[in-house]
Tab-separated table of C-alpha atoms in Angstrom:
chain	number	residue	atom	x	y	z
A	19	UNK	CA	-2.998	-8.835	-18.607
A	20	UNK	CA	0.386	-7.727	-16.910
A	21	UNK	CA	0.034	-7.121	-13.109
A	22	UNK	CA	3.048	-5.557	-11.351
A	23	UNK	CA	4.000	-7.403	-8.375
A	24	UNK	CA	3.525	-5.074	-5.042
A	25	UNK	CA	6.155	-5.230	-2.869
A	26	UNK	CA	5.906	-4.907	1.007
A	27	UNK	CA	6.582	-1.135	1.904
A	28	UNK	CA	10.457	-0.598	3.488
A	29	UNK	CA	8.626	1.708	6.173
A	30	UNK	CA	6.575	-2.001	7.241
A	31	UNK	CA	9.632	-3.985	7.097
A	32	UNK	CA	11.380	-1.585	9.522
A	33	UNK	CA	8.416	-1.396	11.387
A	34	UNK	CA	7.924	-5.619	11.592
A	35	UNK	CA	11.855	-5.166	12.657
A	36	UNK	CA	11.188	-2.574	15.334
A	37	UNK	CA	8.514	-4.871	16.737
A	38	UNK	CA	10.491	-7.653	17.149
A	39	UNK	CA	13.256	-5.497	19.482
A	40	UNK	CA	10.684	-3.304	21.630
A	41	UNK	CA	10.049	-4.413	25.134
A	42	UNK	CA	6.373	-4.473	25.569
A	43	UNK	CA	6.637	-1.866	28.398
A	44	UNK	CA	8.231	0.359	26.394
A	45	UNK	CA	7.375	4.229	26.671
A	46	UNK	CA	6.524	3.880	23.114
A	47	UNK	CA	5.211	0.412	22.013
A	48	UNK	CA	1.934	0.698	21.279
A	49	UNK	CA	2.237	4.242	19.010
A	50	UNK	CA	4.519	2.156	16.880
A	51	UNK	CA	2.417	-0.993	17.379
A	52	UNK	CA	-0.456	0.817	15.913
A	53	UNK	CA	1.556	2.845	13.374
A	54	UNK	CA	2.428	-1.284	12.245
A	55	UNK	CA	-0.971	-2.066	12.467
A	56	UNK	CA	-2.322	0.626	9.885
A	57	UNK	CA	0.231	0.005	7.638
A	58	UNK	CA	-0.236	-3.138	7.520
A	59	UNK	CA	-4.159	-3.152	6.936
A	60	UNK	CA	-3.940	-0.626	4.138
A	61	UNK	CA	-0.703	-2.888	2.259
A	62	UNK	CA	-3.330	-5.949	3.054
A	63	UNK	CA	-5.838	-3.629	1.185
A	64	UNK	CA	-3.531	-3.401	-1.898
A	65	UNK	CA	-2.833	-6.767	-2.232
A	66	UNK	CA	-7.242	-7.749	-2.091
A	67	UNK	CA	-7.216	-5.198	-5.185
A	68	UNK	CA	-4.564	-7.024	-6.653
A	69	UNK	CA	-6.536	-10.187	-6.692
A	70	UNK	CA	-9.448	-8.540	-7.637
A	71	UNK	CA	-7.733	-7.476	-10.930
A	72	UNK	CA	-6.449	-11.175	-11.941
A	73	UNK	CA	-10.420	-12.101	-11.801
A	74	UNK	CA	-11.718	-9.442	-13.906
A	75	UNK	CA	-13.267	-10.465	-17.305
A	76	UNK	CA	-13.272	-7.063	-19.715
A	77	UNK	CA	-14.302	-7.654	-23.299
A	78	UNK	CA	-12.746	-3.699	-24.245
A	79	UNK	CA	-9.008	-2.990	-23.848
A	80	UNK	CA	-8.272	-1.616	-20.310
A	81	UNK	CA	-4.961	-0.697	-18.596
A	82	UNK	CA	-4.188	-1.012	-14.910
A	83	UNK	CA	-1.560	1.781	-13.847
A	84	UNK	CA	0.332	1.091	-10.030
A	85	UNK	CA	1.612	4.018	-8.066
A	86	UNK	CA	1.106	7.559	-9.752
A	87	UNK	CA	1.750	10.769	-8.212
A	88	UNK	CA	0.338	13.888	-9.684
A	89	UNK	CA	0.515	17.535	-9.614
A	90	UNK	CA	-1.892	20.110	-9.547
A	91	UNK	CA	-1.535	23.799	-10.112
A	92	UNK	CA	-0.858	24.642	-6.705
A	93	UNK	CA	2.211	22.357	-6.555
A	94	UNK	CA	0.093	19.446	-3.968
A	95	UNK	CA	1.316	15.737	-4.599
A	96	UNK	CA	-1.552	13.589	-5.218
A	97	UNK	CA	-0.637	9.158	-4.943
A	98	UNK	CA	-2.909	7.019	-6.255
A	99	UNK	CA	-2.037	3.036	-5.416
A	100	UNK	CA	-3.892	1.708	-8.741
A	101	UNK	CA	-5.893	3.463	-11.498
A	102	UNK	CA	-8.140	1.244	-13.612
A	103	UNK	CA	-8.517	3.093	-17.454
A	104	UNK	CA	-10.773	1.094	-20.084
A	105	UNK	CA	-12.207	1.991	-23.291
């Protein structure tokens, strides 16, 4: 089984980076400080899936798709983070 490797969102990093530079009395510390911290749970969410996956034992063929975006008929975006197809 092939298992792309998920990378740590750019929006996190300059989040982690913002972090490190705000003053803890800052106006607006803690909206980014939580903004972090729900990022950060959901990209720690991910990478449990992730795991999940390399421990799975499937006697059919299945395929395990990363990061789709669809469209429906009204022209919304739809993301899914992992789909999990098997016959």
């Amino acid at each position: 089984m092939i298992i792309a490797s998920r990378e740590k969102p750019l929006k996190l990093l300059w989040l982690e980076a913002l972090m490190r530079r705000l003053l803890k009395d800052d106006v607006e510390f803690h909206y980014f400080q939580e903004q972090y911290r729900r990022l950060d749970a959901g990209f720690a969410g991910e990478q449990k899936v992730d795991r999940e996956w390399h421990e799975l034992i499937c006697p059919n063929t299945f395929y395990v798709l990363h990061n789709l975006h669809f469209k429906n008929v009204a022209e919304h975006i739809h993301q899914l983070d992992t789909l999990f197809m098997h016959c």
